Structures are given as structure tokens and as C-alpha cells.
PDB file of C-alpha atoms and ligand atoms in Angstrom:
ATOM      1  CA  UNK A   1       0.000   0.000   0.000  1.00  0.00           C
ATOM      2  CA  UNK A   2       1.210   3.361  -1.017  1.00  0.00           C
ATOM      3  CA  UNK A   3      -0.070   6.495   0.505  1.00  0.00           C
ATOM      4  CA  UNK A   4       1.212  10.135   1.383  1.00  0.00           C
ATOM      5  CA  UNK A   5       1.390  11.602   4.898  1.00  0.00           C
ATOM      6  CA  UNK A   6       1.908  15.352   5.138  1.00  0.00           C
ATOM      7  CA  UNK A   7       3.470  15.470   1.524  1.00  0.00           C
ATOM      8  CA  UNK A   8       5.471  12.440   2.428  1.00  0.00           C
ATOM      9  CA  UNK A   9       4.970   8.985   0.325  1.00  0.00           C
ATOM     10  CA  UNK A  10       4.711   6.226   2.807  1.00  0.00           C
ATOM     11  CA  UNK A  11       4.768   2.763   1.523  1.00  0.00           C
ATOM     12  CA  UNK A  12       3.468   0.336   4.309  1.00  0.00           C
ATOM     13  CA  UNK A  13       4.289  -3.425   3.199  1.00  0.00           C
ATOM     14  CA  UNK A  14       2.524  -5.473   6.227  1.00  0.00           C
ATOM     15  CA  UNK A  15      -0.151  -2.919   7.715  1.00  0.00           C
ATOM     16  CA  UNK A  16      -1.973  -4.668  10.595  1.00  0.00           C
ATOM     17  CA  UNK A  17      -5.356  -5.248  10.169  1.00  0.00           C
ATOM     18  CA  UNK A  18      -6.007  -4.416  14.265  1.00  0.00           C
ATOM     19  CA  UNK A  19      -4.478  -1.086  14.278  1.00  0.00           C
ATOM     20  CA  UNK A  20      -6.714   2.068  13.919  1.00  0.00           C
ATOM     21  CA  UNK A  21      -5.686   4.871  11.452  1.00  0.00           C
ATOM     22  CA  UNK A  22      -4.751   7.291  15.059  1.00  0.00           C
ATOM     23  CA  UNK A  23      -2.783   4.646  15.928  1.00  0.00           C
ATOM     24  CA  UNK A  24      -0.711   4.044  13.123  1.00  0.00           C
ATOM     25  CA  UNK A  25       0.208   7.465  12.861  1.00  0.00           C
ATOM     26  CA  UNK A  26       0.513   8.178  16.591  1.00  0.00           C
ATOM     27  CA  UNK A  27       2.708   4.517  16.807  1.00  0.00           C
ATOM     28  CA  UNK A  28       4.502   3.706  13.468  1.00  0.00           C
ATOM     29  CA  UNK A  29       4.656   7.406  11.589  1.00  0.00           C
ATOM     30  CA  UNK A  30       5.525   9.076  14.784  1.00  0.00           C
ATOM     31  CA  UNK A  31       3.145  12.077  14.351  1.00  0.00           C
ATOM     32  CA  UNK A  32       1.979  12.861  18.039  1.00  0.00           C
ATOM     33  CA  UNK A  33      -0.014  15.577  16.907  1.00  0.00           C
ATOM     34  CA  UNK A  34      -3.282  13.668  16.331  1.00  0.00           C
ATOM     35  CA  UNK A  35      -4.755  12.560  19.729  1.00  0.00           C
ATOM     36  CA  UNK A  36      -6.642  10.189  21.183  1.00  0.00           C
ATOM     37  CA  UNK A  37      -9.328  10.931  23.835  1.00  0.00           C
ATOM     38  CA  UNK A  38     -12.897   8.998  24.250  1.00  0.00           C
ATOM     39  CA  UNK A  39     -11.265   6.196  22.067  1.00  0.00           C
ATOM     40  CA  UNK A  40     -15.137   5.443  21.139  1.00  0.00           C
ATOM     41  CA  UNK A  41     -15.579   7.648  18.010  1.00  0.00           C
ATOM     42  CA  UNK A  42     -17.616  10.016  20.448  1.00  0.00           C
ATOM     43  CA  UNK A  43     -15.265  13.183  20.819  1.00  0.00           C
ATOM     44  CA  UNK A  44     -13.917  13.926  17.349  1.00  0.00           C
ATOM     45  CA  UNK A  45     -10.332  14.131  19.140  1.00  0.00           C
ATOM     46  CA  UNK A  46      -8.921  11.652  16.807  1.00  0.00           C
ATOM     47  CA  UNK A  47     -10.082  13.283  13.496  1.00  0.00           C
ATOM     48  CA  UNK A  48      -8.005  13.548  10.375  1.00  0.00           C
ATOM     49  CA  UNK A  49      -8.294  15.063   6.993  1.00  0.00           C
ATOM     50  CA  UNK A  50      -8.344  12.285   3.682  1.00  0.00           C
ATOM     51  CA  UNK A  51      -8.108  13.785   0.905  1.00  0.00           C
TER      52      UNK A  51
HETATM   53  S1  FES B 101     -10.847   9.678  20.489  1.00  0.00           S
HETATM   54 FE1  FES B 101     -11.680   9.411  18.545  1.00  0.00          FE
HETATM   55  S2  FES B 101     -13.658  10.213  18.747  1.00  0.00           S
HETATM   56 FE2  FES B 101     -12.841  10.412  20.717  1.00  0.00          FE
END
């Protein structure tokens, strides 16, 4: 899978199926800046931008 961070082409070869999107880029890409708060999809803390 090929995708782009933040202008930056990330190319993820074994993604795991039980991670959520906040963690992956909280845990693997290293970008802090998107939080996690309810951890229920209540809050909207955890929102991103696709685009
Ligand atoms: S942490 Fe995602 S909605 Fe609250």
C-alpha cells in the first residue's frame, strides 16, 4: 500500500489489520499531533483530513 502523509509517500508493506488509522500514525509514523481521547468515536479528538 502506497499512501502520502503530510506530503510524504509512505509505503506500508505489512499494515496490521487491528491497528486504527490514530494509531498508526501516533505509533509507526511518529506524528503525536493527532490525539486520542474517548477512544469510542464520540469526541472527534482523533479526526483527520483524507483527501
Ligand atoms: S478519540 Fe476518537 S472520537 Fe474520541
Amino acid at each position: 500500500m502506497i499512501f502520502y502523509v503530510n506530503a510524504q509517500k509512505i509505503i506500508e508493506t505489512s499494515p496490521n489489520p487491528k491497528w486504527t488509522l490514530a494509531f498508526y500514525l501516533r505509533n509507526k509514523l511518529r506524528l503525536t499531533g493527532t490525539k486520542v481521547a474517548c477512544g469510542e468515536g464520540g469526541c472527534g479528538a482523533c479526526t483527520v483530513m483524507l483527501s
